[in-house]
Amino acid sequence: MHPHAPATPKYPHILHGGDYNPEQWLSYPDVLDEDIRLMTLAGINCVSLGIFSWADLEPEKDHFNFEWLDGIIDKLYKNDIHVILATPSGSRPHWLADEFPEVLRVGETGQRNIYGHRHNHCYTSPAYRERVRLIDTKLAERYGHHPAVILWHISNEFGGECHCELCQQEFRRWLKEKYKTLDALNHAWWTHFWAHTYTSWEQIHSPTWIGETAVHGLDLDWKRFVTDQTIDFMKAEISAVKAIVPELPATANLMGIYAYGVDYFKLGRELDVVSWDSYPEWHLPGKNAEIARNESLSHDMMRSIKQRSFLLMECTPSTTNWRSISKLKKPGMHELSIVNALAHGADSAMYFQIRQSRGSAEKFHSAVISHAGTENTRVFREVSEVGRMLKKLSDKVYGSASPAEVAIIFDTETKWALDKCQGPRNEGLDYFGIIQKCYDYFWKNGINTDIVDCDSSFEKYRLVIAPMLYMFRGGIQEKLRSFTAGGGVLVTTAFTGVVNDTDLCFLGEASEEKLSDVLGLWVEETDSLYTGEYNSTRWNGQSYRLSEICEIVRPVTCETLAVYDSDFYKGSPALTVNSFGNGRAYRICSTPETDFLDCFFGELAEELGLERAMNCKVPEGVSITWRENGSERIVFIQNFGDSPAELILDREYRDIFTGKTYTGRLAVEGLSSIIAVG
Ligand code: GLA
Ligand code: ZN
């Protein structure tokens, strides 16, 4: 019995496949036949279909043409290839924009785009919503009950914003619902500043560089509105297809932690299963382990959104075409990056794309089937190898859980607010940087970690880390208070708990709003360091560099564990701890270097006895994580270095593929992995 209900109940197996675009090849029937042969050879059991097919499904308004797709889906199914069926709203046919110009997006300056590109549509436009509802319904009626179809793929990579008049009106309506009165809005946005007080709802306009950018509350609410409007659009699509096939689950492909225009936690919670498109920049010289850590953090976030396994919806079989320099994946890298996704909770390995397109913007993006159209390519062989691997893993891995005792808070709204906050350091308050640095210790030491947001529940964790959590929102103070009082350990870093949910600074000295009771302190001043300038602290007999910002704090009940070594605040606390209820809360008052965090979290992990994938020293560049399938623990050991790494095993492990047992010394080749049970 696996811990998670299957993401794809109609076909509960690890999915292997990718975006398939037969609409580009309808005049090449031989190619379409060859696709099936090659997909079968590569061990492909699933494709995402129809993502950009609208012009071929509805070539003219209300004239539908499904015959070609009928044939494709039947043929796929006959060959044991399942279908993740997309709604085609990510890109629209010409006729739609010609007849309903309102569907096209308007930019910040008020200028409407002309037809072109994809993702060029207004999420508010009633005309767009209606045409999308119609085509989605038709697709659901025709294919929703087809045995091949196992999941809905709603649109493609939701994102972007529109500043058209329809969106402005909707934004004002959203604000009225939230604030009820202009007085409340003016207070929340602090608009008496620079005489920006609104005296009518009609004066409110989305933030734009030709207009308002100084009102931070406006900016924040606009971003929230864009997220809500995107979710509303997505939910309308989900309802359209579920009205016909309620039991078929839906996903949408997200883009990891760095694509934060839409709040993915909020959007992802509305999906049955989260999926995402992952394109790490492997082989930057000497950086594979670092890239793997970035990548793993996104995987962990995607898994944490629904607290269950996710789908890797896209990755490239070898190279992208959209980076400034598009590098091939070296031999072994493809399999390793797929193992990394599985290791962090993926139940699929899907690619962009099955067959390389012949022309237009993505003709040089790699694919399972290249322009050569043959199985005799390195990439095809490596993909097929992955296909064989996934088949062997499926029974044990699909739907298994990734238990974690540690959570790191990444809150999209804090990121939005920090991007605009103007001071204390406009040259870089590296929010992602401090999150990654905290995460890295756990990655390097085989400790599973969740990436959560302010709306998550913290009850199941033993250690919660809130790096630079500038904005306290959604009652997080109370959740962190009861987490700590209940025996949890909370770690905060500099610039945490500065503003409320409309970006107004907390007032007063110590207060519960700022969590001063839990931390046992309040912050009096925040100094900024120039780039390349450092303060330092001695802790546990070692000196560590501090950068970016240094908070000068006023202890109330906390104990000082380390102090600043220089500047006029030399001797004031740089690291504090406060006992609170059955737990305790730390403040790291600056941005410390990685070595400090490694030692600090190392001590905590030891003391708390945090569960590790294996009780052994993890060599540099190696990652070890685990999943549990109800009866077994599956350990993923990955070496991102180029040369072999050696582990001294703490117990016996059994190779999941060969059944071979490992004890004592275990060598892991460079750019390779071992998956074992133990
Ligand atoms: C995204 C899109 C795909 C394709 C790939 C290329 O993830 O969803 O349609 O453009 O990028 O890397
Ligand atoms: Zn619009």
XYZ file of C-alpha atoms and ligand atoms in Angstrom:
691
model
C 0.000 0.000 0.000
C 1.585 3.256 -1.058
C 1.140 6.309 1.154
C -0.190 8.590 -1.584
C -3.296 7.928 -3.619
C -2.159 7.588 -7.240
C -1.776 10.835 -9.169
C -3.116 9.041 -12.227
C -5.540 6.391 -10.920
C -6.428 5.176 -14.428
C -2.803 4.290 -14.997
C -0.987 4.077 -11.673
C 2.582 3.784 -12.930
C 5.583 6.032 -13.272
C 4.932 7.998 -16.436
C 7.575 8.218 -19.117
C 7.000 10.361 -22.165
C 6.461 14.016 -22.925
C 4.895 16.735 -25.026
C 3.815 15.265 -28.306
C 2.853 17.623 -31.120
C 1.413 15.568 -33.986
C -0.493 18.652 -35.198
C 2.841 19.845 -36.606
C 3.145 16.672 -38.689
C -0.340 15.953 -40.010
C 0.865 16.155 -43.597
C 3.591 13.602 -42.862
C 1.670 10.355 -42.193
C 4.839 8.256 -42.280
C 6.319 10.356 -39.540
C 3.281 9.796 -37.343
C 3.562 6.025 -37.785
C 7.254 6.142 -37.093
C 6.566 8.120 -33.902
C 4.649 5.207 -32.456
C 7.373 2.733 -33.299
C 10.057 4.921 -31.794
C 8.053 5.769 -28.693
C 7.508 2.090 -28.040
C 11.210 1.444 -28.481
C 12.029 4.190 -25.981
C 9.722 2.746 -23.332
C 7.319 5.661 -23.538
C 3.998 4.997 -21.848
C 2.426 8.449 -21.848
C 2.316 11.673 -23.858
C 0.927 15.149 -23.234
C -1.241 15.943 -26.173
C -3.033 18.964 -27.576
C -1.181 21.676 -25.680
C -0.943 23.931 -28.738
C -3.546 22.311 -30.996
C -6.363 24.827 -30.931
C -5.916 25.995 -34.535
C -6.167 22.387 -35.725
C -9.069 21.504 -33.462
C -11.153 24.555 -34.299
C -9.756 25.957 -37.542
C -12.671 28.335 -37.842
C -15.022 29.600 -35.218
C -17.422 26.805 -34.236
C -16.043 24.474 -36.904
C -14.429 21.647 -35.054
C -12.133 19.057 -36.469
C -11.390 16.203 -34.118
C -10.841 13.396 -36.616
C -7.083 13.686 -36.673
C -6.935 13.610 -32.881
C -9.314 10.635 -32.709
C -6.905 8.703 -34.885
C -3.851 9.722 -32.875
C -5.369 8.881 -29.489
C -6.659 5.512 -30.687
C -3.327 4.646 -32.202
C -1.464 5.637 -29.062
C -3.781 3.601 -26.901
C -3.451 0.538 -29.093
C 0.243 0.775 -28.455
C -0.093 1.154 -24.668
C 0.700 4.835 -24.687
C -1.521 6.894 -22.418
C -2.530 10.491 -22.817
C -2.377 13.553 -20.618
C -4.848 15.670 -22.519
C -4.254 19.394 -22.574
C -6.734 22.186 -22.818
C -5.378 24.381 -25.607
C -5.781 27.776 -23.930
C -2.024 28.473 -23.779
C -2.141 29.667 -27.371
C -5.020 30.648 -29.618
C -5.867 30.624 -33.310
C -5.725 33.800 -35.380
C -9.458 33.941 -35.985
C -10.141 34.195 -32.269
C -7.979 37.283 -31.811
C -9.328 38.788 -35.047
C -12.914 38.467 -33.947
C -12.367 39.254 -30.254
C -9.448 41.688 -29.927
C -10.137 41.890 -26.187
C -8.540 38.443 -25.728
C -5.081 39.856 -26.395
C -3.001 41.144 -23.540
C -2.423 44.792 -22.733
C 0.964 45.853 -21.383
C 1.804 48.235 -18.563
C 1.700 51.255 -20.845
C -1.851 50.485 -21.917
C -0.912 49.262 -25.380
C -2.609 46.100 -26.598
C -0.413 43.406 -28.115
C -1.164 42.314 -31.617
C -1.633 38.627 -32.408
C 1.450 36.513 -31.938
C 3.361 34.299 -29.598
C 1.620 32.211 -26.953
C 0.437 33.078 -23.439
C -0.685 36.341 -24.977
C -4.145 36.481 -23.499
C -6.189 38.242 -20.881
C -7.376 36.017 -18.032
C -10.346 38.326 -17.433
C -11.748 38.609 -20.963
C -15.266 37.101 -20.994
C -14.850 36.331 -24.706
C -11.673 34.347 -24.072
C -13.172 32.512 -21.146
C -16.223 31.603 -23.202
C -14.247 30.300 -26.172
C -11.968 28.343 -23.831
C -14.956 26.871 -22.022
C -16.417 25.765 -25.316
C -13.338 24.012 -26.649
C -12.584 22.467 -23.239
C -16.112 21.091 -23.038
C -15.873 19.637 -26.527
C -12.582 17.957 -25.665
C -13.994 16.552 -22.434
C -17.088 15.227 -24.194
C -15.113 13.590 -26.914
C -12.128 12.231 -25.001
C -12.797 12.480 -21.275
C -13.947 8.864 -21.090
C -11.438 7.483 -23.549
C -9.447 4.748 -21.785
C -6.184 6.333 -22.972
C -6.821 9.652 -21.258
C -5.514 9.634 -17.692
C -5.108 13.286 -16.670
C -5.990 16.848 -17.684
C -3.151 19.223 -18.456
C -4.763 22.607 -17.933
C -3.340 25.197 -20.314
C 0.416 25.662 -20.277
C 2.683 27.363 -17.771
C 0.207 29.879 -16.377
C 1.815 33.268 -15.922
C 1.961 36.891 -16.979
C -0.426 39.747 -16.476
C -2.737 41.978 -18.457
C -3.455 45.659 -17.825
C -6.536 46.055 -20.031
C -9.615 47.955 -18.950
C -11.449 44.706 -18.142
C -8.634 43.727 -15.805
C -8.595 47.204 -14.212
C -12.322 46.938 -13.500
C -11.930 43.473 -12.092
C -9.017 44.637 -9.944
C -11.150 47.431 -8.508
C -13.931 44.959 -7.781
C -11.421 42.662 -6.063
C -10.161 45.579 -3.973
C -13.687 46.672 -2.990
C -14.395 43.176 -1.807
C -11.205 43.128 0.206
C -11.218 46.602 1.755
C -14.901 47.591 1.634
C -14.038 51.299 2.025
C -11.511 53.607 0.421
C -10.469 54.709 3.903
C -9.456 51.173 4.723
C -7.572 50.878 1.440
C -5.837 54.227 1.869
C -4.696 53.201 5.317
C -3.569 49.754 4.253
C -1.589 51.216 1.353
C -0.328 54.243 3.312
C -1.376 56.553 0.514
C -1.230 59.826 2.402
C 2.443 59.527 1.549
C 3.257 61.830 -1.396
C -0.393 62.917 -1.581
C -1.432 59.696 -3.262
C -4.739 59.339 -1.400
C -7.461 57.754 -3.525
C -10.793 59.549 -3.425
C -12.565 57.295 -5.907
C -12.233 53.599 -6.802
C -11.960 54.609 -10.449
C -8.626 56.310 -9.759
C -7.053 52.967 -8.980
C -4.874 51.657 -11.785
C -2.525 48.701 -11.872
C 1.103 49.539 -11.052
C 3.007 50.723 -14.098
C 6.289 52.431 -14.758
C 4.453 55.264 -16.508
C 2.286 55.741 -13.412
C 2.311 54.411 -9.876
C 5.147 52.326 -8.499
C 5.708 53.994 -5.146
C 2.695 52.571 -3.317
C 3.939 49.182 -2.202
C 0.544 48.002 -0.952
C -0.866 48.596 -4.436
C 1.905 46.598 -5.973
C 1.390 43.720 -3.596
C -2.379 43.638 -4.025
C -1.992 43.764 -7.800
C 0.229 40.694 -7.676
C -2.282 38.952 -5.420
C -5.046 39.898 -7.820
C -3.073 38.548 -10.790
C -2.635 35.259 -8.929
C -6.317 35.122 -8.008
C -7.386 35.975 -11.530
C -5.111 33.283 -12.942
C -6.486 30.775 -10.455
C -10.019 31.815 -11.305
C -9.332 31.286 -14.992
C -7.719 27.922 -14.296
C -10.601 26.854 -12.069
C -13.070 27.766 -14.812
C -11.165 25.425 -17.112
C -11.088 22.676 -14.502
C -14.840 23.024 -13.918
C -15.519 22.851 -17.645
C -13.766 19.520 -18.027
C -14.854 18.120 -14.678
C -18.476 18.919 -15.478
C -18.171 16.127 -18.041
C -15.666 13.796 -16.327
C -15.599 14.581 -12.609
C -13.284 11.706 -11.786
C -10.430 12.603 -14.105
C -7.755 14.501 -12.151
C -6.255 17.770 -13.327
C -2.789 19.256 -13.227
C -1.150 22.405 -14.546
C 2.548 22.640 -15.304
C 4.336 25.051 -12.973
C 7.915 26.259 -13.258
C 9.655 25.857 -9.906
C 10.617 28.347 -7.250
C 12.178 31.022 -9.465
C 9.010 31.682 -11.486
C 7.224 33.533 -8.752
C 4.960 35.875 -10.749
C 2.062 33.682 -9.712
C 1.904 32.376 -6.159
C 2.367 28.684 -6.907
C 1.418 27.536 -3.436
C -1.985 29.139 -3.840
C -2.471 27.993 -7.422
C -1.061 24.520 -6.845
C -3.395 23.815 -3.954
C -6.280 24.004 -6.437
C -4.874 21.138 -8.503
C -5.307 17.420 -7.951
C -1.633 16.949 -8.574
C 1.182 19.430 -9.037
C 3.466 19.081 -12.017
C 6.367 21.186 -13.174
C 8.809 21.888 -15.967
C 12.415 21.656 -14.946
C 15.316 22.956 -17.024
C 18.495 23.101 -14.945
C 21.590 24.546 -16.544
C 23.791 21.478 -16.127
C 27.510 21.530 -16.820
C 28.255 25.111 -15.895
C 31.934 24.441 -15.181
C 32.358 22.865 -11.743
C 28.814 23.618 -10.728
C 26.781 20.453 -11.147
C 26.361 19.910 -7.404
C 25.260 23.504 -6.894
C 22.800 23.228 -9.770
C 21.505 19.980 -8.318
C 20.885 21.781 -5.016
C 18.913 24.545 -6.758
C 16.977 21.970 -8.664
C 16.284 19.813 -5.639
C 14.918 22.827 -3.789
C 12.367 23.399 -6.550
C 11.450 19.709 -6.580
C 10.950 19.839 -2.823
C 8.778 22.919 -3.119
C 6.642 21.320 -5.829
C 6.183 18.249 -3.627
C 5.417 20.301 -0.536
C 2.592 22.287 -2.159
C 0.220 19.327 -1.992
C 2.335 17.296 0.441
C 2.435 14.436 -2.018
C 4.411 13.154 -4.959
C 4.384 15.391 -8.038
C 4.843 14.912 -11.759
C 7.873 16.043 -13.686
C 5.925 17.289 -16.698
C 8.791 18.593 -18.778
C 12.545 18.449 -18.905
C 14.816 18.285 -21.885
C 16.256 15.022 -23.159
C 19.458 16.956 -23.806
C 19.571 20.666 -24.603
C 17.236 23.633 -24.504
C 17.373 26.317 -27.184
C 16.445 29.347 -25.142
C 19.484 29.877 -22.927
C 22.161 32.258 -24.101
C 24.290 29.156 -24.525
C 22.549 25.813 -24.927
C 24.712 22.989 -23.723
C 24.167 19.284 -24.330
C 23.604 16.985 -21.383
C 26.772 14.921 -21.163
C 26.451 11.117 -21.093
C 24.870 10.036 -17.810
C 23.489 13.468 -16.932
C 20.044 12.749 -18.258
C 19.530 9.675 -16.135
C 21.023 11.391 -13.109
C 18.711 14.373 -13.383
C 15.703 12.066 -13.711
C 16.836 10.142 -10.633
C 17.108 13.468 -8.833
C 13.473 14.247 -9.631
C 12.390 10.803 -8.417
C 14.544 11.178 -5.327
C 12.623 14.308 -4.380
C 9.155 12.926 -5.017
C 8.462 12.780 -8.766
C 6.232 10.054 -10.161
C 7.107 10.716 -13.783
C 9.816 11.653 -16.254
C 8.265 13.592 -19.095
C 10.093 15.572 -21.733
C 9.712 18.530 -23.915
C 9.480 17.129 -26.582
C 8.885 13.756 -28.220
C 9.720 14.819 -31.766
C 11.875 17.830 -32.515
C 9.884 20.414 -34.424
C 11.038 21.185 -37.920
C 10.672 24.936 -37.918
C 9.856 27.994 -35.821
C 11.025 28.966 -32.390
C 11.852 25.575 -30.915
C 13.413 23.762 -33.850
C 16.748 23.463 -32.051
C 15.335 22.311 -28.716
C 16.282 18.687 -28.275
C 13.756 15.896 -28.361
C 13.527 12.153 -27.921
C 13.342 11.879 -31.713
C 15.689 14.340 -33.359
C 15.597 15.692 -36.919
C 17.532 12.561 -37.865
C 14.315 10.652 -37.078
C 16.071 7.517 -35.905
C 16.684 5.427 -32.824
C 20.403 5.504 -33.582
C 21.260 8.569 -31.558
C 22.925 8.952 -28.191
C 19.984 10.876 -26.794
C 17.476 8.262 -27.934
C 19.557 5.514 -26.337
C 19.833 7.398 -23.047
C 16.108 8.122 -23.011
C 15.386 4.438 -23.690
C 17.691 3.490 -20.848
C 15.699 5.768 -18.544
C 12.511 4.111 -19.848
C 13.825 0.705 -18.804
C 14.891 2.036 -15.419
C 11.497 3.595 -14.706
C 9.685 0.404 -15.606
C 11.707 -1.474 -13.017
C 11.199 1.217 -10.376
C 7.528 1.860 -10.857
C 6.038 -0.680 -8.431
C 8.188 0.434 -5.555
C 8.446 4.171 -6.177
C 5.149 5.370 -7.664
C 3.072 7.107 -5.000
C 5.688 6.715 -2.284
C 6.166 9.504 0.259
C 9.126 11.732 1.099
C 8.931 12.137 4.875
C 10.510 15.330 6.203
C 11.052 16.673 9.715
C 12.458 19.990 8.527
C 10.600 22.779 6.759
C 12.026 25.917 5.223
C 9.558 28.712 4.609
C 9.624 30.312 1.179
C 6.755 32.743 0.883
C 5.993 34.168 -2.550
C 4.451 37.287 -1.015
C 7.623 38.028 0.937
C 9.548 37.713 -2.328
C 7.179 40.168 -4.020
C 7.447 42.610 -1.155
C 11.235 42.332 -0.857
C 11.650 43.001 -4.568
C 9.994 46.371 -4.041
C 10.858 47.207 -0.472
C 13.338 50.050 -1.217
C 15.940 49.709 1.512
C 17.829 48.654 3.441
C 19.850 47.263 0.561
C 18.544 47.854 -2.927
C 21.641 46.283 -4.372
C 20.581 42.906 -3.118
C 18.701 41.373 -0.282
C 19.187 37.903 -1.541
C 16.033 36.116 -0.422
C 16.559 33.100 -2.664
C 20.213 33.094 -1.634
C 19.564 32.755 2.084
C 16.872 30.129 1.523
C 19.238 28.121 -0.628
C 22.089 28.445 1.877
C 19.878 27.120 4.666
C 18.615 24.310 2.441
C 22.084 23.269 1.351
C 23.095 21.907 4.749
C 20.224 19.425 4.702
C 20.848 18.452 1.080
C 24.517 17.845 1.823
C 23.693 15.686 4.829
C 20.944 13.418 3.584
C 18.077 15.044 5.478
C 14.772 15.350 3.625
C 13.357 18.886 3.675
C 10.027 20.435 2.786
C 9.716 23.915 1.291
C 6.512 25.473 2.614
C 4.819 28.865 2.770
C 3.009 30.954 5.389
C -0.268 29.147 4.725
C 1.203 25.716 5.402
C 0.764 23.755 8.572
C 3.924 23.313 10.644
C 2.675 20.699 13.064
C 4.498 17.712 11.681
C 7.939 19.313 11.706
C 10.609 19.392 14.379
C 12.607 22.221 12.856
C 11.136 25.184 10.994
C 13.420 27.722 9.346
C 12.141 31.156 8.349
C 14.954 32.800 6.401
C 14.374 36.521 5.839
C 10.626 36.116 6.226
C 10.099 39.858 5.870
C 6.308 39.735 5.796
C 4.245 38.074 8.511
C 0.891 37.230 7.004
C -1.959 34.780 7.255
C -1.656 34.404 11.022
C 1.809 32.910 10.773
C 2.793 34.411 14.126
C 0.249 32.249 15.905
C 1.297 29.141 14.005
C 4.980 29.670 14.753
C 4.147 30.502 18.364
C 2.250 27.279 18.921
C 4.828 25.285 16.942
C 7.591 26.577 19.221
C 5.563 26.332 22.422
C 4.797 22.732 21.500
C 8.492 21.821 21.498
C 9.573 22.801 17.975
C 12.764 24.597 17.107
C 12.357 27.783 15.084
C 15.227 29.504 13.299
C 14.787 32.998 11.888
C 17.346 35.123 10.087
C 17.784 38.872 9.661
C 14.888 40.924 8.274
C 12.232 38.476 9.441
C 8.941 39.859 10.762
C 9.286 43.453 9.580
C 5.916 44.215 7.963
C 2.306 43.087 8.019
C 0.340 41.721 5.100
C -0.098 45.086 3.378
C 3.570 45.919 3.781
C 3.099 48.299 6.711
C 5.951 48.193 9.199
C 5.141 46.847 12.633
C 5.147 49.572 15.252
C 6.427 49.593 18.815
C 9.236 47.875 20.626
C 8.715 44.226 21.564
C 5.356 42.907 20.399
C 3.586 39.660 19.654
C 2.970 40.862 16.102
C 6.719 40.735 15.571
C 6.977 37.459 17.470
C 9.142 39.192 20.096
C 7.707 36.916 22.794
C 8.903 33.829 20.938
C 12.278 35.280 19.907
C 12.844 37.184 23.150
C 14.042 40.339 21.396
C 13.188 43.242 19.147
C 15.190 44.902 16.391
C 16.257 48.467 16.960
C 18.294 49.224 13.816
C 19.347 47.460 10.635
C 22.719 48.298 9.130
C 23.559 47.567 5.486
C 26.967 46.419 4.390
C 28.501 47.396 1.071
C 29.069 44.599 -1.395
C 32.405 43.089 -0.384
C 32.168 44.514 3.140
C 31.848 42.086 6.057
C 31.295 41.990 9.751
C 32.081 38.766 11.595
C 31.221 36.716 14.617
C 32.932 34.030 16.657
C 30.849 31.034 17.447
C 31.992 27.721 18.878
C 35.593 28.864 18.639
C 35.406 29.683 14.959
C 35.135 33.022 13.170
C 32.493 33.499 10.461
C 31.828 36.260 7.957
C 28.551 38.156 7.980
C 27.316 40.149 5.007
C 24.401 42.120 3.493
C 22.684 43.384 6.634
C 23.350 43.391 10.367
C 20.484 43.845 12.771
C 21.159 45.577 16.052
C 18.773 43.810 18.389
C 17.554 44.515 21.881
C 17.401 41.302 23.909
C 14.380 40.949 26.191
C 14.447 37.364 27.377
C 16.792 35.763 24.834
C 20.286 34.517 25.510
C 23.133 35.813 23.347
C 25.153 33.020 21.753
C 27.471 35.116 19.582
C 28.194 38.808 19.056
C 29.373 41.114 16.271
C 33.134 41.522 16.163
C 33.310 44.994 14.692
C 31.713 48.353 13.927
C 29.980 50.540 16.493
C 27.681 47.652 17.407
C 30.620 45.369 18.199
C 29.609 43.166 21.143
C 25.902 43.294 20.420
C 24.125 39.998 19.637
C 24.660 38.345 16.265
C 23.046 35.048 17.280
C 20.440 34.558 19.996
C 18.216 31.834 21.356
C 15.093 32.084 23.435
C 13.306 29.312 25.296
C 9.627 29.429 24.637
C 7.219 26.864 26.065
C 8.685 23.473 25.311
C 10.715 24.726 22.372
C 13.114 27.467 21.440
C 13.623 30.119 18.810
C 16.861 31.365 17.278
C 17.670 34.625 15.556
C 20.614 34.809 13.218
C 20.847 38.612 13.079
C 22.735 38.885 9.792
C 23.394 36.920 6.602
C 26.082 34.429 7.532
C 28.416 32.525 5.278
C 27.651 28.935 4.334
C 30.208 27.456 6.759
C 28.384 29.024 9.662
C 25.032 27.623 8.572
C 26.555 24.198 8.006
C 27.939 24.140 11.554
C 24.869 25.715 13.107
C 22.382 23.369 11.464
C 24.811 20.483 11.979
C 24.641 21.006 15.722
C 20.870 21.301 15.662
C 20.444 18.217 13.508
C 22.634 16.225 15.839
C 20.902 17.426 18.937
C 17.409 16.875 17.548
C 18.453 13.544 16.090
C 16.931 14.499 12.732
C 16.399 11.469 10.581
C 18.914 11.030 7.785
C 18.673 8.859 4.711
C 21.779 6.997 5.874
C 23.864 7.412 8.970
C 27.105 8.008 7.192
C 29.292 10.857 6.069
C 28.082 12.165 2.727
C 30.976 12.999 0.369
C 31.025 16.371 -1.367
C 28.813 16.552 -4.432
C 26.771 13.550 -3.312
C 23.138 13.714 -2.341
C 21.158 11.081 -0.452
C 17.399 11.260 -0.016
C 14.730 8.721 0.691
C 11.131 7.842 -0.056
C 8.909 5.389 1.763
C 6.394 3.156 0.081
C 4.644 1.792 3.155
C 6.829 -1.233 3.599
C 10.269 -0.153 2.460
C 12.627 2.752 2.492
C 14.069 3.566 -0.911
C 17.361 5.406 -0.785
C 18.610 7.475 -3.720
C 22.362 8.051 -3.727
C 23.520 10.452 -6.415
C 26.971 11.613 -7.303
C 26.954 14.958 -9.120
C 30.741 15.082 -9.197
C 32.765 13.910 -12.178
C 34.863 11.411 -10.247
C 33.850 8.397 -8.118
C 32.770 9.020 -4.522
C 32.949 6.566 -1.676
C 30.515 6.019 1.171
C 30.973 3.926 4.288
C 27.576 2.352 4.751
C 25.912 2.175 8.159
C 23.953 -0.975 7.361
C 23.099 -3.326 4.558
C 21.365 -2.009 1.428
C 19.974 -3.920 -1.517
C 20.268 -2.559 -5.039
C 16.773 -2.038 -6.365
C 17.721 -3.203 -9.852
C 20.250 -5.975 -9.381
C 19.291 -7.232 -5.924
C 22.972 -7.036 -5.021
C 23.634 -6.235 -1.359
C 25.956 -3.469 -0.293
C 27.767 -3.254 3.029
C 30.867 -1.375 4.155
C 32.420 0.667 1.364
C 30.316 1.719 -1.572
C 31.734 3.488 -4.609
C 29.427 5.659 -6.713
C 30.760 6.576 -10.137
C 30.833 10.217 -11.251
C 27.538 11.521 -12.704
C 25.715 8.380 -11.647
C 23.367 7.077 -9.004
C 22.491 4.010 -6.971
C 18.965 3.325 -5.838
C 18.737 0.861 -2.997
C 16.344 -0.451 -0.412
C 17.443 -0.563 3.205
C 8.322 25.326 -21.590
C 7.042 25.079 -22.369
C 7.224 24.179 -23.535
C 8.513 24.475 -24.247
C 9.657 24.340 -23.292
C 11.007 24.537 -23.936
O 8.495 24.541 -20.490
O 5.986 24.613 -21.574
O 6.126 24.348 -24.404
O 8.476 25.748 -24.777
O 9.512 25.313 -22.299
O 12.052 24.378 -23.016
Zn -7.023 42.005 -19.393
